[in-house]
Coordinates of C-alpha atoms in Angstrom, one line a residue:
Chain A
I1 CA 5.6 -15.5 -2.7
L2 CA 8.7 -14.4 -0.8
N3 CA 8.4 -12.7 2.6
V4 CA 10.7 -9.7 2.4
E5 CA 11.0 -7.4 5.4
Q6 CA 12.9 -4.1 5.6
S7 CA 13.6 -2.2 8.7
P8 CA 13.2 0.4 9.8
Q9 CA 10.3 1.6 7.8
S10 CA 11.6 5.2 8.0
L11 CA 14.6 6.9 9.3
H12 CA 15.7 10.5 9.9
V13 CA 19.5 11.0 10.0
Q14 CA 21.5 14.2 10.5
E15 CA 23.7 15.2 7.6
G16 CA 27.2 13.8 8.1
D17 CA 26.1 10.9 10.2
S18 CA 26.4 7.3 9.0
T19 CA 23.4 4.9 9.0
N20 CA 22.4 1.4 8.0
F21 CA 19.2 -0.6 7.5
T22 CA 18.2 -4.2 7.0
C23 CA 16.6 -6.4 4.4
S24 CA 15.4 -9.9 5.6
F25 CA 14.4 -12.6 3.2
P26 CA 13.9 -16.4 3.0
S27 CA 17.3 -18.1 2.7
S28 CA 16.1 -21.2 0.9
N29 CA 16.5 -21.3 -2.8
F30 CA 18.2 -17.9 -2.8
Y31 CA 19.5 -16.6 -6.2
A32 CA 20.1 -12.9 -6.1
L33 CA 19.4 -9.8 -4.0
H34 CA 18.9 -6.4 -5.6
W35 CA 19.1 -3.0 -3.8
Y36 CA 17.4 0.0 -5.4
R37 CA 17.2 3.7 -4.5
W38 CA 14.0 5.5 -5.4
E39 CA 14.0 9.2 -5.1
T40 CA 10.7 11.1 -5.2
A41 CA 9.6 11.9 -8.7
K42 CA 12.3 9.8 -10.2
S43 CA 12.7 6.2 -11.4
P44 CA 14.1 3.5 -9.1
E45 CA 17.8 3.2 -9.6
A46 CA 19.8 0.0 -9.2
L47 CA 22.5 0.2 -6.5
F48 CA 23.7 -3.4 -6.2
V49 CA 23.0 -6.9 -7.4
M50 CA 24.4 -9.4 -4.9
T51 CA 24.7 -13.1 -5.2
L52 CA 27.4 -14.7 -3.1
N53 CA 27.2 -15.3 0.7
G54 CA 29.6 -12.9 2.4
D55 CA 29.7 -10.6 -0.5
E56 CA 30.3 -6.9 0.1
K57 CA 29.7 -4.3 -2.6
K58 CA 30.5 -0.6 -2.5
K59 CA 29.5 2.4 -4.6
G60 CA 30.9 5.7 -3.3
R61 CA 29.6 6.2 0.3
I62 CA 27.1 3.4 0.0
S63 CA 28.0 -0.3 0.7
A64 CA 26.0 -3.5 1.2
T65 CA 26.7 -6.9 2.7
L66 CA 24.9 -10.2 2.1
N67 CA 24.3 -13.2 4.3
T68 CA 22.5 -15.8 2.3
K69 CA 22.6 -18.5 5.0
E70 CA 20.6 -16.5 7.5
G71 CA 18.7 -14.4 4.9
Y72 CA 19.7 -10.8 5.4
S73 CA 21.5 -7.9 3.8
Y74 CA 22.6 -4.6 5.3
L75 CA 22.9 -1.4 3.4
Y76 CA 25.3 1.2 4.9
I77 CA 25.6 4.9 4.1
K78 CA 28.6 6.7 5.3
G79 CA 28.6 10.5 6.0
S80 CA 25.0 11.0 4.8
Q81 CA 24.2 13.8 2.4
P82 CA 20.9 15.5 1.6
E83 CA 21.0 13.8 -1.8
D84 CA 20.8 10.4 -0.1
S85 CA 17.2 11.1 0.9
A86 CA 15.2 8.4 -0.9
T87 CA 13.4 5.2 -0.3
Y88 CA 15.8 2.2 -0.4
L89 CA 14.2 -1.0 -1.7
C90 CA 15.6 -4.5 -1.6
A91 CA 14.3 -7.4 -3.8
P92 CA 15.4 -11.0 -3.6
S93 CA 14.8 -13.6 -6.3
N94 CA 14.8 -17.4 -6.2
F95 CA 16.6 -19.7 -8.6
G96 CA 14.6 -20.3 -11.8
N97 CA 12.2 -17.4 -11.1
E98 CA 12.6 -14.1 -12.9
K99 CA 10.4 -12.3 -10.5
L100 CA 11.9 -9.9 -8.0
T101 CA 9.9 -9.6 -4.8
F102 CA 10.3 -6.1 -3.4
G103 CA 10.2 -5.1 0.3
T104 CA 8.2 -2.1 1.3
G105 CA 11.4 -0.1 1.6
T106 CA 13.2 2.1 4.1
R107 CA 12.4 5.8 3.7
L108 CA 15.5 7.8 4.5
T109 CA 15.4 11.5 5.2
I110 CA 18.6 13.4 5.7
I111 CA 18.3 16.5 7.9
P112 CA 20.6 19.3 6.8
Chain B
G1 CA 21.5 6.7 -24.3
A2 CA 17.7 6.6 -24.0
G3 CA 16.4 5.0 -20.9
V4 CA 13.0 3.3 -20.4
S5 CA 10.1 5.6 -21.2
Q6 CA 6.5 5.3 -20.2
S7 CA 3.4 7.1 -21.3
P8 CA 1.3 8.8 -20.2
S9 CA 3.0 10.1 -17.1
N10 CA -0.3 10.7 -15.5
K11 CA -3.7 9.3 -16.3
V12 CA -7.0 10.2 -14.6
T13 CA -10.0 8.1 -15.6
E14 CA -13.5 7.4 -14.5
K15 CA -14.4 4.1 -12.9
G16 CA -15.5 1.6 -15.5
K17 CA -13.4 3.0 -18.4
D18 CA -10.5 1.1 -20.0
V19 CA -7.0 2.4 -20.0
E20 CA -3.8 1.6 -21.8
L21 CA -0.3 2.2 -20.4
R22 CA 2.7 2.1 -22.7
C23 CA 6.3 1.1 -22.0
D24 CA 9.3 1.6 -24.4
P25 CA 12.2 -0.4 -23.0
I26 CA 15.9 0.2 -23.6
S27 CA 16.8 -0.9 -27.1
G28 CA 18.1 -4.4 -27.1
H29 CA 16.7 -5.4 -23.7
T30 CA 14.9 -8.7 -24.1
A31 CA 13.3 -8.8 -20.7
L32 CA 10.5 -6.5 -19.7
Y33 CA 8.7 -6.3 -16.4
W34 CA 5.6 -4.5 -15.1
Y35 CA 5.1 -3.5 -11.5
R36 CA 2.8 -1.3 -9.6
Q37 CA 2.9 0.5 -6.3
S38 CA -0.4 1.2 -4.6
L39 CA -0.6 3.8 -1.8
G40 CA 1.2 2.5 1.3
Q41 CA 2.3 -0.7 -0.4
G42 CA 5.5 -2.0 -1.8
L43 CA 6.4 -2.6 -5.5
E44 CA 4.2 -5.4 -6.7
F45 CA 5.2 -7.6 -9.6
L46 CA 2.6 -7.9 -12.3
I47 CA 4.0 -9.6 -15.4
Y48 CA 7.3 -10.5 -17.0
F49 CA 8.1 -10.7 -20.8
Q50 CA 11.0 -12.5 -22.4
G51 CA 10.9 -11.3 -26.0
N52 CA 7.2 -11.3 -26.9
S53 CA 6.3 -14.1 -24.6
A54 CA 5.0 -13.8 -21.0
P55 CA 6.4 -16.7 -19.0
D56 CA 5.1 -15.3 -15.8
K57 CA 1.7 -13.5 -15.5
S58 CA 1.2 -14.6 -11.9
G59 CA 1.1 -11.0 -10.6
L60 CA -1.9 -9.8 -12.7
P61 CA -4.5 -9.1 -10.1
S62 CA -7.6 -10.0 -12.2
D63 CA -8.7 -10.8 -15.7
R64 CA -9.4 -7.1 -16.2
F65 CA -5.6 -6.8 -16.6
S66 CA -3.7 -7.8 -19.7
A67 CA -0.4 -7.0 -21.3
E68 CA 1.2 -7.6 -24.6
R69 CA 4.6 -6.9 -26.2
T70 CA 5.2 -6.6 -29.9
G71 CA 8.4 -6.8 -31.9
G72 CA 10.3 -7.6 -28.7
S73 CA 10.1 -4.0 -27.8
V74 CA 7.1 -1.8 -26.8
S75 CA 4.7 -3.2 -24.3
T76 CA 1.2 -2.2 -23.4
L77 CA -0.6 -2.9 -20.2
T78 CA -4.4 -2.7 -20.5
I79 CA -6.8 -2.4 -17.6
Q80 CA -10.4 -2.9 -18.5
R81 CA -13.4 -1.6 -16.5
T82 CA -11.1 0.3 -14.1
Q83 CA -11.9 0.2 -10.4
Q84 CA -10.7 2.6 -7.7
E85 CA -8.4 0.0 -6.3
D86 CA -6.5 0.1 -9.6
S87 CA -5.2 3.6 -8.7
A88 CA -1.4 3.2 -8.4
V89 CA 1.9 4.1 -10.0
Y90 CA 2.6 1.6 -12.7
L91 CA 6.3 1.0 -13.4
C92 CA 7.9 -0.7 -16.3
A93 CA 11.5 -2.1 -16.2
S94 CA 13.7 -3.7 -18.8
S95 CA 16.8 -5.8 -18.5
P96 CA 19.5 -7.2 -20.8
W97 CA 18.5 -10.7 -19.8
R98 CA 21.1 -13.4 -20.3
I99 CA 20.2 -17.0 -19.9
S100 CA 23.4 -17.5 -17.9
S101 CA 22.4 -15.0 -15.2
G102 CA 18.6 -14.7 -15.3
S103 CA 17.3 -12.5 -12.5
R104 CA 20.8 -11.5 -11.5
N105 CA 20.6 -8.9 -14.3
E106 CA 20.0 -5.3 -13.2
Q107 CA 16.6 -3.9 -14.1
F108 CA 16.3 -0.4 -15.5
F109 CA 13.1 1.3 -14.5
G110 CA 11.0 3.9 -16.3
P111 CA 9.5 7.0 -14.6
G112 CA 6.1 5.3 -14.2
T113 CA 2.5 6.2 -15.0
R114 CA 0.4 7.5 -12.1
L115 CA -3.1 6.2 -12.6
T116 CA -6.0 7.7 -10.7
V117 CA -9.4 6.1 -11.0
L118 CA -12.2 8.4 -9.8

């Protein structure tokens, strides 16, 4: 079982401000790191699948970086909007194992 | 196109009863996953299907839980003799699994079934 930690557990951010949060995971036998956004009453939605050390991916105002050697990933949101309010989940997987192990998430609330 | 669908969306049952939860994956997706989220917990892996086979059942919490998949499509998660600790949101996801990329494939989630055991 992978030990996945996300911090902070919850976050309140003023609309227009930028923010970031962290996902930590074991670096050994790393294969992939998934980021999902889960809005209340909706299905989790994939944001990024990251595989390479040093990788940076971007989707609109959201971007993510990956450090597989030290076992962490950052998710950044630039110019937060109310629609960014959601729980953000990360999930690493190990080579040869189809299972994703989800962290408990960072619950983000944007204050208008 | 149609996404992953799950039924029922909500299920309230009495302790000791059996329940069946259904998942219809995206057409053509060979991989199918079941997860659950209990109150205050993260998403917990239950079982994974590749076609109709379940190579990884390691997350099923007890022998009261079972799942099957038929025709490489619909999957049913069955919980026998439900207990209050089974109350959770049960999520299904499917993926266009490719042998070359395995768990690097994006998973597409359904809306979940909220199970309440009284």
